[in-house]
Coordinates of C-alpha atoms in Angstrom, one line a residue:
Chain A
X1 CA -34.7 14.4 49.8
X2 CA -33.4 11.5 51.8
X3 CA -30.5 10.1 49.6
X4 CA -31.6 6.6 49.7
X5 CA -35.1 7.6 48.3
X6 CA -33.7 8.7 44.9
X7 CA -33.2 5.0 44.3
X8 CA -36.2 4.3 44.7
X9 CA -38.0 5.9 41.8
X10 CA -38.3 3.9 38.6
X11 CA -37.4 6.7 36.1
X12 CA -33.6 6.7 38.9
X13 CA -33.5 2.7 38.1
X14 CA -33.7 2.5 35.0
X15 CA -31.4 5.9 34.5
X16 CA -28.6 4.2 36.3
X17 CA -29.1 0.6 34.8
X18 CA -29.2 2.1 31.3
X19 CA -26.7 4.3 32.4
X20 CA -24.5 1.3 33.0
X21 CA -24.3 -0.6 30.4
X22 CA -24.2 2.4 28.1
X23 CA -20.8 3.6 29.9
X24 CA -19.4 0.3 30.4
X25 CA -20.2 0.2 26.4
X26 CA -18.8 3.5 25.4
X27 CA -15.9 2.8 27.8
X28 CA -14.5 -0.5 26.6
X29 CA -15.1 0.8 22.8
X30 CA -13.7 3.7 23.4
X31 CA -10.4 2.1 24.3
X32 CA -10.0 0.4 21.0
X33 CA -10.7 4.2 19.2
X34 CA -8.9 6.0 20.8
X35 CA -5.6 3.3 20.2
X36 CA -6.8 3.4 16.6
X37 CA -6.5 7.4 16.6
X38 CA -10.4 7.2 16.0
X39 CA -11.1 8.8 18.8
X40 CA -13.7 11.5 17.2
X41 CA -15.6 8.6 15.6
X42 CA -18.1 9.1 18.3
X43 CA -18.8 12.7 17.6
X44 CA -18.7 12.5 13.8
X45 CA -21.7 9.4 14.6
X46 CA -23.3 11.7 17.1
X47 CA -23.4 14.2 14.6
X48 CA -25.1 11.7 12.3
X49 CA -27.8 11.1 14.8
X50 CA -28.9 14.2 14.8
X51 CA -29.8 14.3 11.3
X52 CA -31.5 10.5 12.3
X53 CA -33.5 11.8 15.3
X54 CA -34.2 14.8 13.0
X55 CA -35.3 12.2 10.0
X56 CA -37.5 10.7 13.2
X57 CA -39.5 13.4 14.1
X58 CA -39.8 14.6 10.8
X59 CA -42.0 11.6 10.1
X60 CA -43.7 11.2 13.4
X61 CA -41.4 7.9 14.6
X62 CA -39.7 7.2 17.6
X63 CA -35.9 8.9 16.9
X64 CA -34.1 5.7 18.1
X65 CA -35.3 3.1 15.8
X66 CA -34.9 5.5 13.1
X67 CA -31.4 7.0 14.1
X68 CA -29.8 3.2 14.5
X69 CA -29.7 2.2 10.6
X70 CA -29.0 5.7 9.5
X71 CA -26.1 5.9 11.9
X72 CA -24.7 2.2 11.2
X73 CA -24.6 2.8 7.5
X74 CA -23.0 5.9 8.1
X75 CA -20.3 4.1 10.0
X76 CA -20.0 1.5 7.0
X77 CA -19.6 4.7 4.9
X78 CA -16.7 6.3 7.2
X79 CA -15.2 2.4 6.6
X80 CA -15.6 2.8 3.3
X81 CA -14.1 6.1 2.9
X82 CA -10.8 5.2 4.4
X83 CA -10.6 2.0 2.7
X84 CA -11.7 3.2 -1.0
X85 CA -10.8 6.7 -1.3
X86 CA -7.9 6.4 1.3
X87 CA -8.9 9.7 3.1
X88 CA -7.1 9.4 6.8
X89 CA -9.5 8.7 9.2
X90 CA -10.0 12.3 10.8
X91 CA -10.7 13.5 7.2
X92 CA -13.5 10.6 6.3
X93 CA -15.2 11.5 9.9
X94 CA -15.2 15.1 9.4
X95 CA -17.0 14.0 5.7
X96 CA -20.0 12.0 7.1
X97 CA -20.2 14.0 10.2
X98 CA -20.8 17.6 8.7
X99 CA -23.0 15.7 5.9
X100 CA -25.0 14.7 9.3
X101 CA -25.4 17.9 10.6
X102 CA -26.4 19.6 7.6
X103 CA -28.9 16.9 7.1
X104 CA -30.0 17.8 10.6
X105 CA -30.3 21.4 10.2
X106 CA -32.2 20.9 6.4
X107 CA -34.8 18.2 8.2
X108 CA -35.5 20.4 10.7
X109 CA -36.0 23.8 9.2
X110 CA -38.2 21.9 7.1
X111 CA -40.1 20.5 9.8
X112 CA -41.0 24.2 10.9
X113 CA -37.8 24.8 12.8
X114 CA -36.1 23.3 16.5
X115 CA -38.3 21.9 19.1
X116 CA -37.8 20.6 22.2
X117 CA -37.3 17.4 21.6
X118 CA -34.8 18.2 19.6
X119 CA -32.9 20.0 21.8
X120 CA -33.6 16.8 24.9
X121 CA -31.5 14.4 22.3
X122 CA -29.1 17.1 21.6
X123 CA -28.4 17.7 25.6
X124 CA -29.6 14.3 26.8
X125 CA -32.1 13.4 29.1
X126 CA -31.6 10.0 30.7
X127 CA -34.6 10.6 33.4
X128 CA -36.9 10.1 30.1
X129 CA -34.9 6.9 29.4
X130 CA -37.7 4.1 28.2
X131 CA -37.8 0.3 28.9
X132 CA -36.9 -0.8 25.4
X133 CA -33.8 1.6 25.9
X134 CA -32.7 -0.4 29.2
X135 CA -33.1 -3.7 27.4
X136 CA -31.5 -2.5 24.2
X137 CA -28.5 -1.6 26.1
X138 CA -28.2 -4.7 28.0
X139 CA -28.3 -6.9 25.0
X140 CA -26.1 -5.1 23.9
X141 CA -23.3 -4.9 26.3
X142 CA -23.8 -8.3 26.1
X143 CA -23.1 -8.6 22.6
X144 CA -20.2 -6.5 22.9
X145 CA -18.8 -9.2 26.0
X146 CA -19.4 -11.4 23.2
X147 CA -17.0 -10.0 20.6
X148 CA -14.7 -9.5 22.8
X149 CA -14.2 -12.4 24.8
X150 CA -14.2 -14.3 21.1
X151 CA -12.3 -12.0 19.2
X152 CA -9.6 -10.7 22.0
X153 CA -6.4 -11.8 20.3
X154 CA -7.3 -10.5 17.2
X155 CA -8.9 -7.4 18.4
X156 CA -5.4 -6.6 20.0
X157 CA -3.7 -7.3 17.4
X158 CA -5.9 -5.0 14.8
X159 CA -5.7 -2.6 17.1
X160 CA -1.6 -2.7 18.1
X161 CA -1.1 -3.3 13.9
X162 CA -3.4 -3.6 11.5
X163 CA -1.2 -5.0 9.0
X164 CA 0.6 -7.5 10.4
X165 CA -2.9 -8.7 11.6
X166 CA -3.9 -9.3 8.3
X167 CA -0.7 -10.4 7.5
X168 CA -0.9 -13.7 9.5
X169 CA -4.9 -14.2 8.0
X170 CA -6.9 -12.3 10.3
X171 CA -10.0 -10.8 8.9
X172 CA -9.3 -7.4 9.8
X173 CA -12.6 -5.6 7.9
X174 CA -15.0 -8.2 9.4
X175 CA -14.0 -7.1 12.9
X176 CA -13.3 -3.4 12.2
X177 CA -17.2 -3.2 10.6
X178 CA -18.4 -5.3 14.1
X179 CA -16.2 -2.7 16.0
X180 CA -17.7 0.2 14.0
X181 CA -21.6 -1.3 14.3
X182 CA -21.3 -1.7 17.9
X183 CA -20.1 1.9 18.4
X184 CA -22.8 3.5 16.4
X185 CA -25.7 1.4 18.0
X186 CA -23.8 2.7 21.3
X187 CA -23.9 6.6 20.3
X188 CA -27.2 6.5 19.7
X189 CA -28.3 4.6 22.7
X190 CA -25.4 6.9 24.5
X191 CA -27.6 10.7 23.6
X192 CA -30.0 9.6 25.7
X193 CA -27.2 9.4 28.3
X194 CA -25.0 12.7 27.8
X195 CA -26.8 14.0 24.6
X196 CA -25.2 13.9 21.3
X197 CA -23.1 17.1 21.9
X198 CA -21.4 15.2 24.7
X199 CA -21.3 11.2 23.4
X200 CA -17.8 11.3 22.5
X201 CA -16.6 12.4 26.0
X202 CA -17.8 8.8 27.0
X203 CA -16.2 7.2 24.4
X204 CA -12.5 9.0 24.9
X205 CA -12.5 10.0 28.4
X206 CA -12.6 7.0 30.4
X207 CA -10.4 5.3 27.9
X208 CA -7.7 8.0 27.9
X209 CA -7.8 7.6 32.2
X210 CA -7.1 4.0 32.1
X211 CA -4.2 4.6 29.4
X212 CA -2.5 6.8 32.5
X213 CA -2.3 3.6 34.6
X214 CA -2.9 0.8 33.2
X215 CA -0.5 -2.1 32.6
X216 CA -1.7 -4.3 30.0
X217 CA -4.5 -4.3 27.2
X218 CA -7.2 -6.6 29.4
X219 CA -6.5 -4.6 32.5
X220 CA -6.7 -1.1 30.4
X221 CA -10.1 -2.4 28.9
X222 CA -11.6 -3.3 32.7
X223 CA -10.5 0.1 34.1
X224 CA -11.8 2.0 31.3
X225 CA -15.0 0.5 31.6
X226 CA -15.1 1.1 35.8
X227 CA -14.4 4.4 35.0
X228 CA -17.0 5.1 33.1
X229 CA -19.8 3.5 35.0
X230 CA -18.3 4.9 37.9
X231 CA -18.8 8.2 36.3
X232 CA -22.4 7.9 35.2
X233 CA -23.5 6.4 38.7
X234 CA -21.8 9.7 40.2
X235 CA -22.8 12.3 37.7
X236 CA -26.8 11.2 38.0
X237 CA -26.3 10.9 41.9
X238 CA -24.9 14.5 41.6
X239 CA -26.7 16.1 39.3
X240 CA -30.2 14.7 41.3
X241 CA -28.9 16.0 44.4
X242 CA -27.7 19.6 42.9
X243 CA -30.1 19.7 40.8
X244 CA -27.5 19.8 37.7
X245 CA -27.7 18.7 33.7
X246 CA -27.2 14.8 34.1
X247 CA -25.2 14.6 30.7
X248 CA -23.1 17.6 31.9
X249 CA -22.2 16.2 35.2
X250 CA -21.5 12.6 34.3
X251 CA -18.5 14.2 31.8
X252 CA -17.4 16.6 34.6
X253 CA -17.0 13.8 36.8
X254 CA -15.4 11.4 33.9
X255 CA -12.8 14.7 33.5
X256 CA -12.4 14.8 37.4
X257 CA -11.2 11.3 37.1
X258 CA -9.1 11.8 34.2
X259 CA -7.1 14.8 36.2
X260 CA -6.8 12.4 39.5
X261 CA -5.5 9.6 37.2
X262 CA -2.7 11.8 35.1
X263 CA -1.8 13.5 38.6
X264 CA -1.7 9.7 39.5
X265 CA 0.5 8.9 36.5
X266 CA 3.1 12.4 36.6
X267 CA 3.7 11.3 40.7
X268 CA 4.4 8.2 40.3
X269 CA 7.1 8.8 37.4
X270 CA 8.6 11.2 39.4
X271 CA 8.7 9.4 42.2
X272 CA 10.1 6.2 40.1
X273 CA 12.8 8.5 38.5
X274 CA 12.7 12.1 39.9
X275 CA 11.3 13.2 36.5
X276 CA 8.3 12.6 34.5
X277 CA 7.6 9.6 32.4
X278 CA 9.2 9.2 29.3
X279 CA 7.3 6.6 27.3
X280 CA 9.1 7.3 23.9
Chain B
X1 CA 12.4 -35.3 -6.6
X2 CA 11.6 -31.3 -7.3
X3 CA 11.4 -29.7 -4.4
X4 CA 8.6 -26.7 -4.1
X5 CA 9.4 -23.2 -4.4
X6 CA 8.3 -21.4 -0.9
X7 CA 7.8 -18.4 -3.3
X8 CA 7.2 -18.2 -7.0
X9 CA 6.1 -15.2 -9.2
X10 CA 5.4 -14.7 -12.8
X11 CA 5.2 -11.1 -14.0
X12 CA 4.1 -9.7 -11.2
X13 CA 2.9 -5.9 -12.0
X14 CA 1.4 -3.5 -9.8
X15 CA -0.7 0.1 -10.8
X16 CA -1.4 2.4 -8.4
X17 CA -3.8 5.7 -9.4
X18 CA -2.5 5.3 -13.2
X19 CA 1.3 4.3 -12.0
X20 CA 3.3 1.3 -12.7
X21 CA 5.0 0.8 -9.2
X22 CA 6.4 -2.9 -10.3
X23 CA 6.9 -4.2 -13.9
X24 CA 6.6 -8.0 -14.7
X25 CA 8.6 -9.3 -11.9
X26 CA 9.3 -13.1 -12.5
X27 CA 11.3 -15.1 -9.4
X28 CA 11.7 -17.8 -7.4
X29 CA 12.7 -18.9 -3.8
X30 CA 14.0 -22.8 -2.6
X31 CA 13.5 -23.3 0.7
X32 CA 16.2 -22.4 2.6
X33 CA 17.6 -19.5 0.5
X34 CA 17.7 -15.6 1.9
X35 CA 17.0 -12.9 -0.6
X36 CA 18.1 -9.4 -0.1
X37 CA 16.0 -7.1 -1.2
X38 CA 17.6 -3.4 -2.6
X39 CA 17.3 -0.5 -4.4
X40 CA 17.0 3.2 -4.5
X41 CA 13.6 4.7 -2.1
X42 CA 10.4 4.7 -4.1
X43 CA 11.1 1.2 -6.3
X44 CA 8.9 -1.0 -5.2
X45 CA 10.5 -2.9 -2.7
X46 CA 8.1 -2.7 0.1
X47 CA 4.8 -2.9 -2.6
X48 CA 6.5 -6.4 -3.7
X49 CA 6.6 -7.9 0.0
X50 CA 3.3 -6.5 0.3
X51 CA 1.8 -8.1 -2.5
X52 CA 3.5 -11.8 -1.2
X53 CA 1.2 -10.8 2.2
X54 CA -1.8 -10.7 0.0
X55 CA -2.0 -7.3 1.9
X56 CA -3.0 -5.8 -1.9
X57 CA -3.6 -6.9 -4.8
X58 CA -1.3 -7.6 -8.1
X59 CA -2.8 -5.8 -11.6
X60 CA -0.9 -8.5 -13.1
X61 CA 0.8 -11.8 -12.6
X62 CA 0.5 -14.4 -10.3
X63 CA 2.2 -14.9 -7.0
X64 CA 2.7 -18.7 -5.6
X65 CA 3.1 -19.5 -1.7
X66 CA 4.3 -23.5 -0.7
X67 CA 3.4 -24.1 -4.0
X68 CA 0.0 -23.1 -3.5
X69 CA -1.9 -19.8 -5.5
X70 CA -1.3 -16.4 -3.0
X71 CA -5.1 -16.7 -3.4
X72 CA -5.9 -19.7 -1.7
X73 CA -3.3 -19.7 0.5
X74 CA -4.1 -20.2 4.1
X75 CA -0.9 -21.1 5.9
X76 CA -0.4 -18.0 7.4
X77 CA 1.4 -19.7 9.9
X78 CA 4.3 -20.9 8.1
X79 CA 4.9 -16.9 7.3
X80 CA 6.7 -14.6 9.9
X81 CA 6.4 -11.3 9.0
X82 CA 8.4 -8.0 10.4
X83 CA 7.0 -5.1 8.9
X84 CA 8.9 -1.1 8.4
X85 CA 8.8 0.9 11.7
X86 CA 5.1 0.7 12.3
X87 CA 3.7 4.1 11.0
X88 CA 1.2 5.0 13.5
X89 CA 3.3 3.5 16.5
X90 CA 1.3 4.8 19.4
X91 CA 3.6 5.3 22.4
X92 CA 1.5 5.3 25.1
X93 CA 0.6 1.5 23.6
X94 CA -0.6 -0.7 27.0
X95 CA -0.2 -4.0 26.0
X96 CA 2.9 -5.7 27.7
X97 CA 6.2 -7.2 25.3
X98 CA 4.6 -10.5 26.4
X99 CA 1.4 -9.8 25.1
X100 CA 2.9 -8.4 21.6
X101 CA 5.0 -11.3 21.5
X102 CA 2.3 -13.4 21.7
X103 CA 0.3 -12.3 18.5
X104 CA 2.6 -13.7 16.4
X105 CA 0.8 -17.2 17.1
X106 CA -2.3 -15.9 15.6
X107 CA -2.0 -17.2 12.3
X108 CA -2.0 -20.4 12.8
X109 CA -5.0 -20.5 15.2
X110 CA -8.4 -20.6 14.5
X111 CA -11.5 -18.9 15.7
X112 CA -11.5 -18.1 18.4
X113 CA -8.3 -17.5 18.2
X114 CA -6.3 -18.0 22.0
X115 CA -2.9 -18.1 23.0
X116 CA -3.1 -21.1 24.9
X117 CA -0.8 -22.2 27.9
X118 CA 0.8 -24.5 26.0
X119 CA 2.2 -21.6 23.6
X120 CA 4.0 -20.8 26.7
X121 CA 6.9 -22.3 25.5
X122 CA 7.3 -20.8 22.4
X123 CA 7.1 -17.3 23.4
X124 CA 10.0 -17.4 26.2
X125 CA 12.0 -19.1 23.2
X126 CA 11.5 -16.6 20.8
X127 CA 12.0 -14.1 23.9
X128 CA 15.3 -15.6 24.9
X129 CA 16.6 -15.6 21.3
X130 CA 15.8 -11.9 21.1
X131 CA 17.2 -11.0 25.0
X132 CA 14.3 -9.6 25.7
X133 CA 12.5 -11.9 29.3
X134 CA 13.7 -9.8 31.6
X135 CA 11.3 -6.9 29.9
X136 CA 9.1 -9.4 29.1
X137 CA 6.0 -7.3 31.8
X138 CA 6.9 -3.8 30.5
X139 CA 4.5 -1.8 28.4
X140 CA 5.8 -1.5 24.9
X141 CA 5.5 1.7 25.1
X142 CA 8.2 1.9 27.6
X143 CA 10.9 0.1 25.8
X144 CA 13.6 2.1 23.9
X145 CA 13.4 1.9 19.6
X146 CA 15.7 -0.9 19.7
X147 CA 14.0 -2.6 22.3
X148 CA 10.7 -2.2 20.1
X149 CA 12.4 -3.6 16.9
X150 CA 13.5 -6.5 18.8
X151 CA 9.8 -7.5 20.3
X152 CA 8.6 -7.2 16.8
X153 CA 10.9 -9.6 15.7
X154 CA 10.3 -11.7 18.3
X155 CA 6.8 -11.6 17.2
X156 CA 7.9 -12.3 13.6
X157 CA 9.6 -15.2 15.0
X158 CA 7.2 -17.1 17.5
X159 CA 5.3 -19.1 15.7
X160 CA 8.5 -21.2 14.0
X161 CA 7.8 -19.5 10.6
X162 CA 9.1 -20.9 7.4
X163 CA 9.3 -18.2 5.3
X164 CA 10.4 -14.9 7.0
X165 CA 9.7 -11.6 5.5
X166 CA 11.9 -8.6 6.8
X167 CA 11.2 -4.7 5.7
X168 CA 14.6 -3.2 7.0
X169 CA 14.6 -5.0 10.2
X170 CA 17.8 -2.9 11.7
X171 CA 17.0 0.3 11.4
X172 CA 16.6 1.0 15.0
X173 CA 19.4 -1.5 16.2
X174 CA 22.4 -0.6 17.7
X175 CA 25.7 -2.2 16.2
X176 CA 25.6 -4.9 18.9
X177 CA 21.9 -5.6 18.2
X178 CA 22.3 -5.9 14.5
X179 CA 25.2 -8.0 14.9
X180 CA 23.1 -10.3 17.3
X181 CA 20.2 -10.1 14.7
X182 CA 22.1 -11.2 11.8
X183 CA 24.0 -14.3 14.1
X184 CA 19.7 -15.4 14.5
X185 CA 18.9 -14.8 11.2
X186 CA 21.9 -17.3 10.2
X187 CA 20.8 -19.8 12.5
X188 CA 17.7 -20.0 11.4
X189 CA 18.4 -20.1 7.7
X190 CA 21.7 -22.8 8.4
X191 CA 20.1 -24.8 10.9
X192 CA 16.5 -24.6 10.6
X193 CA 16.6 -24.1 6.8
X194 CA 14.1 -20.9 7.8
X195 CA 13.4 -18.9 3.9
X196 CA 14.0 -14.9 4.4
X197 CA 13.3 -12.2 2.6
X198 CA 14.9 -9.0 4.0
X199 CA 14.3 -5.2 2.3
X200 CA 17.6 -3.3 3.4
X201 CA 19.3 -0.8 2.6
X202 CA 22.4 -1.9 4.1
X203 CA 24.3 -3.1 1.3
X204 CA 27.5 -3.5 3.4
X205 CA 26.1 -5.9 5.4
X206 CA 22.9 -7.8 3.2
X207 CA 26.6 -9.0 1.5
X208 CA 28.0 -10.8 4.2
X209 CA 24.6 -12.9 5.1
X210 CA 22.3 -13.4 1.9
X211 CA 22.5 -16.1 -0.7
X212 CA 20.3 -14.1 -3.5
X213 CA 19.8 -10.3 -4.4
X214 CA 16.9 -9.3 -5.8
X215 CA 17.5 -5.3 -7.4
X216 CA 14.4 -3.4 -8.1
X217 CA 13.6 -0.1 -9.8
X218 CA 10.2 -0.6 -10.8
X219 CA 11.0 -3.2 -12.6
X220 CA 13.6 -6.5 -11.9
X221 CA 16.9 -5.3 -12.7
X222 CA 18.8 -8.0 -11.3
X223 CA 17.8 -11.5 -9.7
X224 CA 20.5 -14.4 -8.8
X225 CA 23.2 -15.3 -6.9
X226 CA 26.0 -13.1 -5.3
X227 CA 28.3 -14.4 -8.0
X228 CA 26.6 -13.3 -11.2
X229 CA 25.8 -10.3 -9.1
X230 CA 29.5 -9.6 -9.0
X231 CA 29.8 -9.9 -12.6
X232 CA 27.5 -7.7 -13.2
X233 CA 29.1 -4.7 -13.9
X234 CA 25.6 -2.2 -13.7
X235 CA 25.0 -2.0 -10.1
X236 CA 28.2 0.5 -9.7
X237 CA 26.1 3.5 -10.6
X238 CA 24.1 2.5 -7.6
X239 CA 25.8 1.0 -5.1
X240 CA 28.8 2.7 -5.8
X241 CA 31.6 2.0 -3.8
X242 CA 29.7 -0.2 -1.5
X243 CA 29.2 -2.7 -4.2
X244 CA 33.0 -3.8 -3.7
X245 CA 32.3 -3.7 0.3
X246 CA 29.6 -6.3 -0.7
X247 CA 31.6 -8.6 -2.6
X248 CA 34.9 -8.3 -0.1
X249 CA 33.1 -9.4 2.6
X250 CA 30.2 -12.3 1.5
X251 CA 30.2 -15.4 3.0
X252 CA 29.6 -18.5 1.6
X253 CA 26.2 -19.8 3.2

């Protein structure tokens, strides 16, 4: 196939749009988590929308209209544990998450077993990506420039330390609920991208390869979020051409990146000093 | 004319999962006085600056800021704050010492909340004071312990605070650093008439620099000035010999 046909099927166009917005989502999220040590937030939500999408086609409706309140109030909970019951915040995710999957696994045993639709959330399958998914994740994105353009100061400073933000009159649960909202509307829009097995490697990778280079919090933010659409553009080119698992590529390629970038980083501080980089 | 106390409480108690961490503490700040915090690990000492940050909640008592109730207070502007080594210090942080610096103007900014160019000034001030322009474009991550401590004070000091609240600011300084330190702590609280509150453990030196001493063991063992404090004939079993270190060496502020 000539490479510049590709583009020019809708199911392609609307793949890599939705593709996008969903990476450049996951990506600039992803760099407030993982700074926040929250980093498996995004699987313990993906986990949750499995027992949503189960819930879904359990009762006959589309899986993403049902997975987005289940997952959101599922965010609020992990919010809630760490906040009321002071569990650490690996311990609350690991709560909701397995409470997800067991959910999941009861729903669909009921339902008469696993079907293949099941199993295309669980892998991903952005070819069968719909309209209403492109739009949703433009609005989104947008929403998400929103916050943070508005809320940049304080979201560094939440995110730096939490309690001398709140110290000096920030309202640090209003923004950590937005932050948490907007990432579990993102993993569910994100399993049609990589699947829920894989929607945390958009959430940590292309953070964690910006944190190699970067030099500031904006510039960290911008790079994370280049990385990651860079990433999706080139896993669906890929996986199109190879005829390859989309969601499978698009995190080999975000990995790829990563590797180049701590190479990047390791050189450099020797170079610099004539031994590694010590950031202690 | 009476002036306003920049920090009054009255039987202040805190319970936490069925345990009295403080116990009726009752006292009072004028502006420009510096209160040293001590007492043995576990007393309460970091709870009770807490609970003047509104960061939790007393059981008990009621806690006055600029002579206004903790809970309608507002002015978190006029509050520096500097708190223990952050816990969950990530290393590999990528915000610059510039950037850090500049969060301490937060609290007196409204939504949204920007660091505008006119705040320049105030953060290569506070930067001078602390020596710390020239690494004012590394990451924070990069900077040695010391260097750390001293863009969080920095930060605690950007915004022109009048109250300042300390939880054992010199841990990670070197002898030159703290000595530095304490010369811009007395500057502030001499010149600028800048409250403090400072949580230490260094009873050797807290002597030398504050006006008050507030001792806690889960409940207010001692409150006042240096001179009744030297009267008092209690705080031997734990100070020990330090206590006379503290007494040879005060100055008069």
């Amino acid at each position: 196939m000539d490479f510049l046909e590709l583009f020019s099927h809708g199911f392609i166009q609307r793949a890599l749009v939705a593709g996008c917005f969903i990476a450049a989502l996951c990506s600039a999220l992803g760099t407030f988590l993982v700074l926040r040590r929250l980093s498996l937030i995004g699987d313990g939500l993906a986990h949750v929308t499995f027992g949503g999408v189960a819930v879904g086609l359990l009762f006959q409706a589309y899986p993403f209209y049902v997975a987005v309140p289940i997952v959101a109030a599922s965010a609020l909970g992990i919010l809630k544990l760490i906040d009321k019951a002071r569990l650490y915040g690996d311990a609350a995710i690991g709560i909701v998450s397995s409470l997800g999957i067991a959910g999941g696994i009861l729903i669909a045993s009921v339902a008469g077993g696993f079907n293949v639709d099941l199993f295309s959330y669980l892998f991903g399958n952005i070819l069968a990506i719909s309209y209403a998914e492109v739009w949703t994740s433009v609005l989104l994105c947008l929403c998400l420039i929103a916050v943070i353009t508005l809320s940049y100061q304080e979201l560094l400073a939440i995110t730096f330390d939490e309690e001398s933000a709140r110290a000096s009159g920030i309202r640090t649960e209003c923004i950590n609920r937005i932050l948490v909202l907007l990432t579990a509307l993102t993993v569910v829009l994100a399993m049609r991208v990589v699947g829920i097995m894989l929607v945390s490697a958009l959430l940590i990778i292309p953070a964690v390869t910006a944190l190699q280079f970067a030099r500031g919090f904006r510039t960290t933010i911008v790079i994370s979020c280049l990385t990651g659409v860079f990433s999706v553009m080139a896993g669906i080119t890929i996986s199109f051409l190879l005829d390859l698992p989309a969601g499978a590529t698009i995190v080999m390629v975000n990995f790829a990146l990563f590797l180049l970038s701590f190479a990047g980083a390791r050189l450099r501080g020797l170079n610099a000093s004539g031994r590694p980089p010590d950031r202690a | 004319m009476q002036m306003t106390d920049v920090v009054r409480t009255e039987n202040l108690s805190f319970r936490f999962n069925g345990v009295e961490i403080l116990s009726d503490i009752t006292f009072a700040l004028e502006k420009g006085e510096f209160l040293g915090i001590v007492g043995p690990n576990g007393s309460g000492k970091t709870t009770l600056i807490r609970l003047l940050l509104g960061l939790i909640k007393p059981t008990r008592g009621t806690i006055a800021l600029f002579g206004r109730s903790a809970d309608a207070f507002t002015q978190w502007r006029k509050i520096g704050y500097l708190p223990q080594k952050i816990a969950a210090f990530n290393p590999h942080f990528p915000a610059t010492v510039e950037e850090i610096v500049a969060l301490g103007l937060l609290g007196g900014k409204s939504f949204p909340r920007r660091v505008a160019r006119t705040d320049r000034r105030s953060i290569d001030e506070a930067m001078a004071l602390l020596d710390i322009t020239s690494i004012g474009n590394k990451l924070i991550g990069e900077l040695s312990g010391g260097q750390q401590q001293r863009v969080l004070i920095a930060r605690a000091l950007v915004a022109q605070p009048e109250l300042l609240i300390l939880d054992e600011p010199t841990t990670a300084l070197d002898p030159e650093g703290r000595e530095r330190f304490f010369g811009t702590l007395r500057s502030l609280n001499n010149h600028k008439a800048v409250t403090i509150i400072m949580i230490t453990h260094d009873i050797g030196t807290i002597g030398q620099h504050a006006s008050k001493l507030l001792y806690l063991d889960k409940n207010l063992i001692f409150f006042g000035g240096f001179d009744d404090f030297c009267l008092s004939r209690d705080m031997t079993d734990y100070f020990g010999e330090h206590s006379q270190h503290l007494i040879c060496h005060r100055h008069n502020t």
